[in-house]
Amino acid sequence: MHKPDHQTACMHMVQALNQALYDEMSADETTLIAGQDIGRLGGVFRVTQNLLDHFGPNRVIDTPISETFQAGFGIGLATAGLRPIIEFQFLAFMHSALDQMIAHASRLRHRTRGQLKCPLVYRAPYGSGVHAPEHHSESTESLFSHIPGLKVIIPSTPSLAYHLLRQAIQSDDPVVFLEPTKLYRIKQEPNQRPPKLGEVYIHREGTDATIFTWGAMTYEALQVAKIYETQYQIKLMVVDVSTLNPLDEIGILQAAKASGRILILHEASAKGAVGNDIYYLIHRHLNINAKYMRQLGAPNTICPYYQNEHLFAPNQQSIMSAINEILL
Amino acid sequence: MQKMQTKQELQQLLLQLYITQAFDHRAKMLQKTGHIGTFPSSKGQEHLFVSLANHLTINDWYCPYYRDHGALITRGMPIHALFQYWAGDERGNSAIPPHTLPINIPIGSQCAHATGIAWSLKHQDAICLVTLGDGATSKGEVYESLNFAQIHKLPILFVVNNNQFAISTALSQQSSNPLIANKFSNIISTAHIPHGPILEIDQKIKAEITKVKTTRSPLLLEVMTLRLDPHTTNDDALIYRSSKDIELDNTQYPISQFEQFLLSQNLLSAQNIQSIKTSARATVDQAAQHFLNAPSQETNHINDYLYA
């Protein structure tokens, strides 16, 4: 087990998530985790490593390969007063569980007028860029963000992952917690202040342009922002939306106002995506000229197999082109 | 041999059956007059749901599907609230009894919830009971739930109400095996209760519930019933069934046969039976009036329960 530092210095995201699970399960005995290969193996990415030894098989449950069941099982546990964390091995395999999430988890509180609640977390790694086989690279976060009653959280650094996962477990709402696989093993500087679930997280202040992003694209945006500052003395604000549903509308509008020049950057296709909601929100409230607003995402196609996956998500070059367009 | 019920127990059971019968009847009338929406009658199956609820305690969990009116009322759900639910008013669901899930519409999905609840009961006295129709047994998540419950020996009873129809689809087109209990018998312990007199079925249900309580192990119980009304008020059974078949089934109406049994055995008098029926109807009429007279729900709270 990893030692909590303040809180995640020297950790990569997998270690930070493991630490968050350990700390939350130590603090609250109603928490338990269930998923495929999460016990002895510690999960296919080792996020749950050693938890079985610490908390035993009654709180660390290896499930059969049955994603739909896992999602519904979690709802039953939550209804009975526990706080389950359900792991899916990859986002694409969580799609078969959408029915349980839409039909039940998201609506239990609403349809019983608060008599029942559904405090649970559905965790899954997601996104491209790790040379994985087919069906392991999707960015379908917008599917979940479309569902009222679900919270959708995506961390972008080890320390945000640590704090947001703990807050997600403590939340009385069902949370879809998506972890960018590409950032799993990258160590990053600890963030200076803890994030707050439901609010945007500003990684970097700046008044020349504002980048709204999340997940693995945050890492790319921060690299680009550094280049602009050191080479051109241009300061880009990097805003990690981090809670995709419900959106922190106030935080987004405040950050957008700071520069009035906007890039919305995401790994998913823009078709029917959360990025469009952010674009529309800013446009509706701030009336920024369209020439100062850009949205950059993947093309509206299926993520290529890994030989060509580098052509799919935005990269440093395409991000810089988009920034240059709005800075003109 | 089970002991005979006392007169008082028989009267109580008859009252519960009549209340369920009157609820179905009144709900269909309210639907026809535009006061409630689509409604699934439980006619012919009232005794199943009443018996299930009677042999549980309120500490046991009950996870219904959508034909369980008799169980919900028996567990203490106010009848006017059940009318509200079927009238598209969420206030109805806010009156669900303790340890009871709200009515479940997506077929079979409640089995996974019940299995999660049963996990939480592993070290308690209570059990979890979940109901489903024969059509639901085609769903993958039902199999997934049975499999998991058996792996972990959870205290759960899956009750399949086999009324032989899933809307219009007959069991022969729905299930590879005509007996649901046989279909799953190599996954989980199963039991089968054939058609029969209400008291016999009641005692068999009691025995199976007791078995789960005693062994703390899962069981699938298939109970054969007759669906004497169409699937819902929107359905027309004459499109897919002959009127002769429907009429024949109606001659087997379990509550009518129970009345005949009580009379023929001199267990209750005709006058006694009539007075219980009158009392049940009065209870349901009063609840219907309560439902009809309640102020409309306020719409400015539509987002109040979306997030905690």
XYZ file of C-alpha atoms in Angstrom:
636
model
C 0.000 0.000 0.000
C 1.232 3.419 -0.862
C 1.804 5.988 1.844
C -0.386 9.038 1.680
C 1.822 12.003 0.986
C 0.421 15.441 0.564
C -1.353 13.550 -0.853
C -0.016 12.100 -3.978
C 3.496 13.454 -4.598
C 5.620 10.894 -6.429
C 2.554 8.873 -7.387
C 1.146 8.150 -10.778
C -2.613 8.001 -11.235
C -2.968 4.260 -10.646
C -1.215 4.582 -7.294
C -3.274 7.640 -6.378
C -6.524 5.820 -7.179
C -5.376 2.823 -5.165
C -4.572 5.132 -2.261
C -7.953 6.846 -2.505
C -9.720 3.476 -2.375
C -7.607 2.372 0.567
C -8.186 5.595 2.503
C -11.909 5.692 1.841
C -12.406 2.005 2.651
C -10.434 2.501 5.865
C -12.509 5.535 6.816
C -15.944 4.084 6.014
C -16.735 0.422 6.565
C -19.846 0.599 4.392
C -17.657 0.978 1.305
C -16.904 -2.077 -0.814
C -15.650 -2.712 -4.316
C -16.756 -5.186 -6.946
C -15.470 -5.902 -10.416
C -13.674 -8.360 -12.647
C -10.235 -9.544 -11.532
C -10.035 -6.889 -8.822
C -9.210 -9.250 -5.965
C -6.019 -11.309 -6.076
C -4.866 -9.740 -9.348
C -5.629 -6.177 -8.214
C -7.443 -5.327 -11.439
C -6.072 -5.394 -14.961
C -4.333 -2.057 -14.252
C -3.659 -2.862 -10.558
C -5.825 -0.025 -9.265
C -7.179 -2.351 -6.558
C -3.846 -3.972 -5.716
C -3.573 -5.303 -2.130
C -7.085 -4.211 -1.205
C -8.264 -7.819 -0.904
C -5.586 -8.488 1.716
C -6.561 -5.394 3.675
C -10.317 -5.585 3.517
C -11.161 -9.232 2.812
C -13.495 -10.905 0.308
C -16.639 -9.427 1.818
C -15.536 -5.947 0.739
C -13.426 -6.759 -2.312
C -15.600 -8.880 -4.587
C -14.445 -10.540 -7.788
C -17.481 -10.708 -10.045
C -18.103 -12.973 -13.016
C -17.857 -11.324 -16.461
C -21.282 -9.717 -16.237
C -21.202 -5.953 -16.638
C -24.965 -5.459 -16.655
C -25.222 -7.448 -13.464
C -22.346 -5.537 -11.870
C -24.130 -2.235 -12.449
C -27.408 -3.521 -11.017
C -25.709 -5.335 -8.137
C -24.180 -1.986 -7.152
C -27.626 -0.388 -7.141
C -28.893 -3.085 -4.786
C -25.920 -2.637 -2.457
C -26.404 1.136 -2.439
C -30.129 0.834 -1.806
C -29.396 -1.377 1.178
C -27.201 1.306 2.754
C -23.714 0.434 1.471
C -21.352 2.525 -0.675
C -20.198 0.332 -3.543
C -17.495 1.128 -6.064
C -17.972 -0.917 -9.228
C -14.983 -1.364 -11.518
C -15.321 -2.006 -15.251
C -12.193 -3.109 -17.058
C -12.669 -0.674 -19.946
C -15.247 1.948 -20.791
C -16.400 0.091 -23.905
C -17.401 -2.881 -21.754
C -19.463 -0.618 -19.527
C -21.822 0.136 -22.393
C -23.865 -2.985 -21.744
C -24.456 -1.642 -18.234
C -25.965 1.603 -19.533
C -29.481 0.239 -19.089
C -29.011 -0.161 -15.335
C -27.425 3.288 -15.099
C -30.131 5.060 -17.092
C -33.158 3.079 -15.963
C -32.273 2.807 -12.290
C -29.133 4.363 -10.776
C -29.792 7.837 -12.133
C -33.473 7.924 -11.217
C -33.843 6.080 -7.929
C -33.786 9.229 -5.803
C -36.008 11.145 -8.197
C -38.627 8.460 -8.700
C -39.004 7.797 -4.985
C -38.977 11.483 -4.075
C -35.870 10.993 -1.980
C -37.052 7.900 -0.083
C -34.188 5.881 -1.597
C -30.767 7.006 -2.736
C -28.075 5.434 -4.833
C -24.598 6.377 -3.588
C -22.266 4.412 -5.813
C -19.310 4.896 -8.145
C -18.894 3.239 -11.543
C -15.174 3.377 -12.403
C -13.569 2.642 -15.773
C -10.414 3.517 -17.672
C -11.059 5.194 -21.007
C -9.501 6.916 -23.984
C -7.010 6.258 -26.734
C -3.257 6.492 -26.990
C -2.071 3.325 -25.270
C -1.875 0.964 -28.258
C -4.682 -1.197 -26.932
C -6.744 -3.653 -28.998
C -10.057 -2.727 -30.569
C -12.808 -1.643 -28.111
C -10.291 -0.344 -25.560
C -9.903 3.267 -26.719
C -13.351 4.849 -26.744
C -14.202 8.299 -25.351
C -17.948 8.013 -24.883
C -18.189 10.219 -21.794
C -20.940 12.248 -23.446
C -23.278 9.232 -23.412
C -23.233 9.279 -19.633
C -23.292 13.066 -19.382
C -26.600 13.048 -21.239
C -28.293 11.277 -18.341
C -29.892 13.490 -15.666
C -29.127 12.194 -12.188
C -25.722 10.705 -13.042
C -22.603 12.637 -12.124
C -19.725 12.230 -14.561
C -16.224 12.890 -13.270
C -12.899 12.707 -15.108
C -9.600 13.415 -13.320
C -6.498 14.623 -15.153
C -3.690 14.329 -12.581
C -2.840 11.868 -9.783
C -3.805 14.327 -7.068
C -7.106 15.223 -8.709
C -7.764 11.501 -9.155
C -7.136 10.898 -5.461
C -9.383 13.686 -4.177
C -12.142 13.379 -6.759
C -12.449 9.622 -6.261
C -12.769 10.060 -2.505
C -15.382 12.768 -3.016
C -17.203 10.610 -5.564
C -17.414 7.743 -3.065
C -18.698 10.127 -0.392
C -21.315 11.580 -2.736
C -24.893 10.443 -2.210
C -25.379 10.344 -5.980
C -24.363 7.743 -8.568
C -21.079 8.791 -10.162
C -19.498 7.609 -13.414
C -15.777 8.043 -12.791
C -13.692 7.774 -15.956
C -9.939 7.505 -15.740
C -7.755 8.485 -18.718
C -5.714 5.353 -19.435
C -3.033 7.395 -21.179
C -2.256 9.219 -17.917
C -2.340 6.116 -15.695
C 1.434 5.790 -15.379
C 2.540 9.405 -15.780
C 3.794 11.106 -12.644
C 2.735 14.719 -12.412
C 3.424 17.510 -9.944
C 0.853 17.478 -7.129
C -1.801 20.130 -7.564
C -1.509 23.084 -5.242
C -5.035 22.849 -3.896
C -7.593 20.046 -3.726
C -10.373 19.993 -6.305
C -14.051 20.131 -5.469
C -16.361 17.672 -7.167
C -18.849 19.651 -9.217
C -16.511 22.556 -9.899
C -14.047 23.259 -12.681
C -10.380 23.083 -11.731
C -8.085 25.820 -13.005
C -4.654 24.314 -13.587
C -3.102 27.456 -14.950
C -4.220 31.080 -14.943
C -4.016 33.199 -18.080
C -5.814 36.062 -19.798
C -4.876 35.673 -23.447
C -7.068 32.639 -24.158
C -8.924 29.966 -22.177
C -8.759 26.248 -22.903
C -11.612 24.142 -21.530
C -10.671 20.492 -21.488
C -10.673 17.255 -19.463
C -8.948 13.917 -19.132
C -5.846 13.178 -21.194
C -6.298 16.349 -23.245
C -5.612 18.396 -20.101
C -2.074 17.068 -20.121
C -1.669 18.120 -23.761
C -3.191 21.537 -23.043
C -0.755 22.133 -20.190
C 2.202 21.230 -22.410
C 0.973 23.678 -25.042
C 0.374 26.409 -22.442
C 3.964 26.052 -21.244
C 5.271 26.438 -24.787
C 3.193 29.575 -25.392
C 4.361 31.144 -22.161
C 8.065 30.384 -22.520
C 8.344 31.048 -26.245
C 5.780 33.789 -26.861
C 4.926 35.190 -23.409
C 1.299 34.336 -24.127
C -0.643 33.207 -21.084
C -3.257 30.517 -21.630
C -5.709 29.625 -18.918
C -6.160 25.846 -18.686
C -9.515 24.885 -17.197
C -10.122 21.234 -16.383
C -13.896 20.860 -16.599
C -13.480 17.629 -14.565
C -17.214 17.342 -13.692
C -18.936 16.789 -17.021
C -22.360 16.322 -15.494
C -23.777 18.458 -14.062
C -21.636 21.213 -15.581
C -20.242 23.961 -13.348
C -21.868 26.674 -15.436
C -20.790 29.533 -13.161
C -17.169 28.378 -13.084
C -17.089 27.912 -16.856
C -18.515 31.363 -17.550
C -16.142 33.069 -15.126
C -13.149 31.390 -16.730
C -14.420 32.205 -20.220
C -14.820 35.881 -19.320
C -11.185 36.140 -18.254
C -9.925 36.100 -21.849
C -12.926 36.109 -24.163
C -11.040 33.748 -26.472
C -12.086 30.152 -26.111
C -10.814 26.726 -27.112
C -12.900 23.725 -26.116
C -10.661 20.701 -26.415
C -11.622 17.056 -26.043
C -10.645 13.616 -27.181
C -14.173 12.538 -28.107
C -15.891 13.220 -31.378
C -17.827 16.497 -31.233
C -20.988 14.813 -32.502
C -23.601 15.145 -29.725
C -20.846 15.839 -27.208
C -20.450 17.693 -23.905
C -18.069 20.111 -25.651
C -21.052 21.416 -27.618
C -22.893 22.166 -24.389
C -19.934 24.189 -23.139
C -19.685 26.030 -26.456
C -23.389 26.868 -26.393
C -23.297 27.905 -22.722
C -20.505 30.393 -23.348
C -22.013 31.657 -26.569
C -25.452 32.141 -25.030
C -24.292 34.000 -21.936
C -21.229 35.920 -23.102
C -22.057 36.515 -26.749
C -18.423 36.044 -27.789
C -17.783 36.468 -31.496
C -17.577 33.054 -33.162
C -14.159 33.865 -34.633
C -12.786 33.810 -31.066
C -14.262 30.406 -30.291
C -13.021 27.011 -31.456
C -13.949 23.464 -30.582
C -11.421 20.747 -31.240
C -12.183 17.067 -30.894
C -11.797 13.818 -32.765
C -13.380 13.373 -36.178
C -16.838 11.857 -36.192
C -15.690 8.350 -36.859
C -14.758 5.181 -35.037
C -11.459 5.356 -33.199
C -8.928 3.669 -35.535
C -7.065 0.570 -34.406
C -3.846 1.459 -32.713
C -1.664 1.749 -35.799
C -3.535 4.905 -36.724
C -4.911 6.045 -33.402
C -2.470 8.988 -33.353
C -4.568 10.448 -36.181
C -7.686 10.458 -34.009
C -7.339 12.621 -30.900
C -6.136 16.224 -31.101
C -2.364 16.581 -30.703
C 0.048 19.380 -29.882
C 0.123 20.580 -33.463
C -3.643 20.726 -33.953
C -4.106 22.358 -30.553
C -1.570 25.068 -31.404
C -3.237 25.706 -34.758
C -6.575 26.175 -33.032
C -5.034 28.521 -30.445
C -3.386 30.566 -33.157
C -6.718 30.976 -34.912
C -8.446 32.435 -31.866
C -5.483 34.635 -30.931
C -5.505 36.396 -34.310
C -49.373 -31.882 6.470
C -49.701 -28.195 7.244
C -52.072 -27.198 9.999
C -55.432 -25.844 8.954
C -55.825 -22.100 9.126
C -58.046 -20.688 11.837
C -61.277 -19.011 10.857
C -59.694 -15.672 11.596
C -56.723 -16.444 9.331
C -59.040 -17.502 6.530
C -61.049 -14.315 6.913
C -57.878 -12.248 6.842
C -56.581 -14.011 3.719
C -59.927 -13.608 1.983
C -59.962 -9.907 2.851
C -56.491 -9.426 1.355
C -57.513 -11.256 -1.813
C -60.680 -9.222 -2.143
C -58.803 -5.968 -1.593
C -56.381 -6.900 -4.381
C -59.277 -7.937 -6.589
C -61.107 -4.681 -5.871
C -57.941 -2.687 -6.497
C -57.508 -4.297 -9.933
C -61.156 -3.738 -10.734
C -61.156 -0.120 -9.632
C -57.862 0.621 -11.397
C -59.289 -0.682 -14.676
C -62.349 1.542 -14.214
C -60.179 4.547 -13.418
C -58.104 3.849 -16.523
C -61.207 3.677 -18.702
C -62.402 7.006 -17.334
C -59.052 8.692 -17.882
C -57.958 9.006 -14.249
C -54.987 6.665 -14.435
C -52.726 5.498 -17.268
C -51.865 2.079 -18.598
C -52.440 -0.507 -15.888
C -51.386 -4.176 -15.562
C -54.099 -6.151 -13.831
C -53.152 -9.055 -11.580
C -56.471 -10.888 -11.987
C -55.934 -14.602 -11.508
C -52.602 -14.031 -9.754
C -53.772 -12.119 -6.659
C -53.138 -15.049 -4.321
C -49.500 -15.384 -5.377
C -48.595 -11.838 -4.404
C -50.671 -11.840 -1.215
C -49.059 -15.089 -0.058
C -45.529 -13.881 -0.812
C -46.052 -10.795 1.325
C -47.817 -12.701 4.104
C -44.890 -15.031 4.671
C -42.231 -12.342 4.827
C -41.577 -9.982 7.694
C -41.185 -6.275 7.084
C -37.439 -6.711 7.713
C -37.226 -8.987 4.692
C -36.737 -7.104 1.436
C -39.330 -7.279 -1.323
C -38.326 -6.326 -4.894
C -41.407 -6.242 -7.099
C -41.870 -6.143 -10.818
C -45.114 -4.428 -11.846
C -47.938 -6.860 -11.180
C -47.383 -7.068 -7.433
C -50.285 -4.921 -6.203
C -51.397 -7.556 -3.684
C -47.926 -7.760 -2.150
C -47.396 -4.021 -1.969
C -50.776 -3.430 -0.330
C -50.211 -6.332 2.081
C -46.816 -4.876 3.014
C -48.527 -1.629 3.946
C -48.411 0.559 0.868
C -51.348 2.967 1.059
C -53.791 2.035 -1.688
C -54.315 5.633 -2.782
C -50.522 5.900 -3.325
C -50.585 2.858 -5.572
C -53.322 4.525 -7.620
C -51.134 7.646 -7.731
C -48.195 5.687 -9.092
C -50.282 4.264 -11.917
C -51.677 7.741 -12.519
C -48.168 8.980 -13.326
C -47.644 10.793 -10.026
C -44.277 10.234 -8.302
C -45.858 10.885 -4.914
C -47.100 7.315 -5.112
C -43.547 5.978 -5.032
C -42.680 8.076 -1.999
C -45.043 5.858 0.003
C -43.270 2.555 -0.643
C -43.144 0.414 2.514
C -39.821 -0.131 4.344
C -37.437 -2.648 2.779
C -39.368 -2.554 -0.454
C -38.095 -1.391 -3.819
C -40.358 0.677 -6.024
C -42.188 -1.026 -8.890
C -39.747 -2.152 -11.576
C -40.596 -1.737 -15.232
C -37.464 -2.742 -17.275
C -37.916 -6.491 -17.452
C -35.646 -8.585 -15.255
C -33.382 -5.719 -14.205
C -34.656 -5.915 -10.627
C -32.941 -9.282 -10.136
C -29.503 -7.660 -10.003
C -30.728 -5.103 -7.446
C -32.181 -7.855 -5.312
C -28.899 -9.763 -5.465
C -27.053 -6.674 -4.216
C -29.543 -6.327 -1.388
C -29.146 -10.033 -0.562
C -25.373 -9.529 -0.319
C -26.007 -6.897 2.364
C -28.166 -9.423 4.270
C -25.550 -12.178 4.404
C -24.972 -11.662 8.087
C -28.507 -10.715 9.083
C -31.691 -12.692 9.716
C -33.629 -11.195 6.828
C -33.863 -12.477 3.255
C -34.557 -10.787 -0.056
C -37.437 -11.819 -2.319
C -37.675 -10.681 -5.921
C -40.496 -11.342 -8.357
C -40.375 -11.625 -12.118
C -42.521 -12.921 -14.921
C -41.830 -15.944 -17.120
C -40.781 -13.615 -19.960
C -38.085 -12.053 -17.779
C -36.298 -15.377 -17.593
C -35.125 -14.798 -21.171
C -32.995 -11.867 -20.040
C -29.257 -12.230 -19.568
C -29.165 -10.295 -16.341
C -31.580 -12.755 -14.742
C -29.117 -15.545 -15.493
C -26.247 -13.327 -14.287
C -28.085 -12.718 -11.004
C -28.930 -16.391 -10.434
C -25.330 -17.357 -11.144
C -23.887 -14.801 -8.744
C -26.427 -15.587 -6.010
C -25.497 -19.255 -6.224
C -21.722 -18.625 -6.275
C -22.003 -16.663 -3.027
C -24.907 -18.609 -1.445
C -26.945 -15.465 -0.897
C -30.240 -15.461 1.054
C -32.495 -14.663 -1.874
C -35.692 -16.074 -3.329
C -36.379 -15.474 -7.034
C -40.106 -15.969 -7.606
C -41.167 -16.488 -11.212
C -44.834 -15.801 -11.819
C -45.358 -18.148 -14.745
C -48.619 -16.970 -16.296
C -47.427 -18.375 -19.647
C -47.533 -15.107 -21.535
C -45.107 -12.240 -22.037
C -47.580 -9.730 -23.461
C -48.563 -11.799 -26.522
C -45.605 -14.169 -26.689
C -46.485 -17.599 -25.386
C -44.051 -19.448 -23.170
C -43.284 -21.907 -26.003
C -41.759 -19.029 -27.975
C -40.047 -17.546 -24.933
C -38.381 -20.410 -23.175
C -36.350 -23.389 -24.375
C -37.876 -25.370 -21.531
C -41.607 -25.365 -20.705
C -40.730 -25.338 -17.026
C -38.728 -22.347 -15.851
C -37.602 -24.271 -12.784
C -36.041 -26.920 -15.042
C -34.409 -24.332 -17.262
C -32.300 -23.076 -14.363
C -32.012 -26.184 -12.221
C -28.340 -26.759 -13.018
C -27.467 -23.227 -11.865
C -29.494 -22.829 -8.695
C -31.861 -24.827 -6.493
C -35.345 -24.585 -7.929
C -38.881 -25.437 -6.931
C -42.109 -25.558 -8.885
C -45.646 -24.973 -7.647
C -48.320 -26.122 -10.120
C -51.806 -24.705 -10.452
C -53.919 -25.596 -7.450
C -56.145 -24.365 -4.675
C -55.144 -21.107 -3.018
C -54.561 -22.640 0.409
C -52.317 -25.336 -0.992
C -50.257 -22.823 -2.948
C -50.066 -20.581 0.103
C -48.649 -23.378 2.238
C -46.124 -24.351 -0.435
C -44.985 -20.751 -0.770
C -44.624 -20.556 2.977
C -42.483 -23.704 2.951
C -40.156 -22.365 0.234
C -39.724 -19.017 1.991
C -38.961 -20.885 5.200
C -36.384 -22.961 3.325
C -34.511 -19.841 2.172
C -34.696 -18.373 5.659
C -33.372 -21.572 7.190
C -30.679 -22.490 4.685
C -29.658 -18.870 3.925
C -29.186 -20.072 0.356
C -30.729 -18.944 -2.917
C -33.747 -20.551 -4.517
C -35.742 -20.018 -7.693
C -39.430 -20.714 -7.188
C -41.709 -21.005 -10.195
C -45.398 -20.574 -9.468
C -47.920 -21.410 -12.182
C -50.721 -18.878 -12.517
C -53.385 -17.786 -14.979
C -53.368 -14.327 -16.526
C -57.101 -13.711 -16.717
C -56.820 -10.134 -17.981
C -54.687 -8.918 -20.870
C -51.079 -7.892 -20.154
C -52.190 -4.309 -19.509
C -55.193 -2.147 -20.256
C -53.503 -1.306 -23.584
C -53.344 -4.929 -24.624
C -55.999 -6.950 -26.406
C -55.581 -10.638 -25.684
C -58.171 -11.590 -28.314
C -55.611 -10.746 -31.011
C -53.397 -13.638 -29.937
C -55.670 -15.923 -27.902
C -58.998 -17.536 -28.703
C -61.995 -16.372 -26.701
C -62.610 -20.029 -25.870
C -59.231 -20.351 -24.168
C -59.763 -17.135 -22.232
C -63.227 -18.233 -21.123
C -61.899 -21.605 -20.060
C -59.166 -19.964 -17.970
C -61.749 -17.727 -16.341
C -63.677 -20.739 -15.118
C -60.551 -21.555 -13.118
C -60.428 -18.192 -11.339
C -58.633 -19.053 -8.058
C -60.553 -16.595 -5.881
C -63.922 -18.000 -7.057
C -62.705 -21.518 -6.378
C -61.533 -20.419 -2.935
C -64.997 -19.012 -2.153
C -66.580 -22.311 -3.233
C -64.115 -24.230 -1.094
C -64.827 -22.092 1.973
C -68.573 -22.552 1.501
C -68.497 -26.251 0.699
C -66.303 -27.011 3.682
C -68.456 -24.816 5.939
C -65.392 -22.819 6.862
C -67.096 -19.475 6.261
C -70.763 -18.659 5.688
C -72.078 -16.964 2.556
C -73.015 -14.009 4.703
C -69.541 -13.853 6.191
C -67.920 -13.980 2.745
C -70.219 -11.246 1.463
C -69.448 -9.001 4.378
C -65.683 -9.421 3.824
C -66.148 -8.596 0.152
C -68.166 -5.489 1.029
C -65.556 -4.391 3.507
C -62.727 -4.840 0.948
C -64.604 -2.847 -1.662
C -65.284 -0.076 0.848
C -61.566 0.108 1.684
C -60.611 0.396 -1.978
C -63.436 2.855 -2.737
C -62.267 5.065 0.085
C -58.672 4.933 -1.225
C -59.890 5.766 -4.728
C -61.750 8.784 -3.364
C -58.626 9.851 -1.479
C -56.648 9.539 -4.719
C -59.222 11.447 -6.756
C -59.582 14.222 -4.169
C -55.846 14.753 -3.577
C -54.510 18.083 -4.825
C -52.426 17.885 -7.996
C -48.722 17.492 -7.427
C -46.701 20.678 -7.481
C -44.513 20.981 -10.545
C -42.001 23.477 -9.177
C -40.162 20.657 -7.368
C -39.298 18.766 -10.519
C -35.544 19.056 -9.922
C -35.558 18.720 -6.146
C -34.677 15.045 -6.094
C -32.354 14.839 -9.073
C -29.162 15.195 -7.046
C -28.554 14.930 -3.313
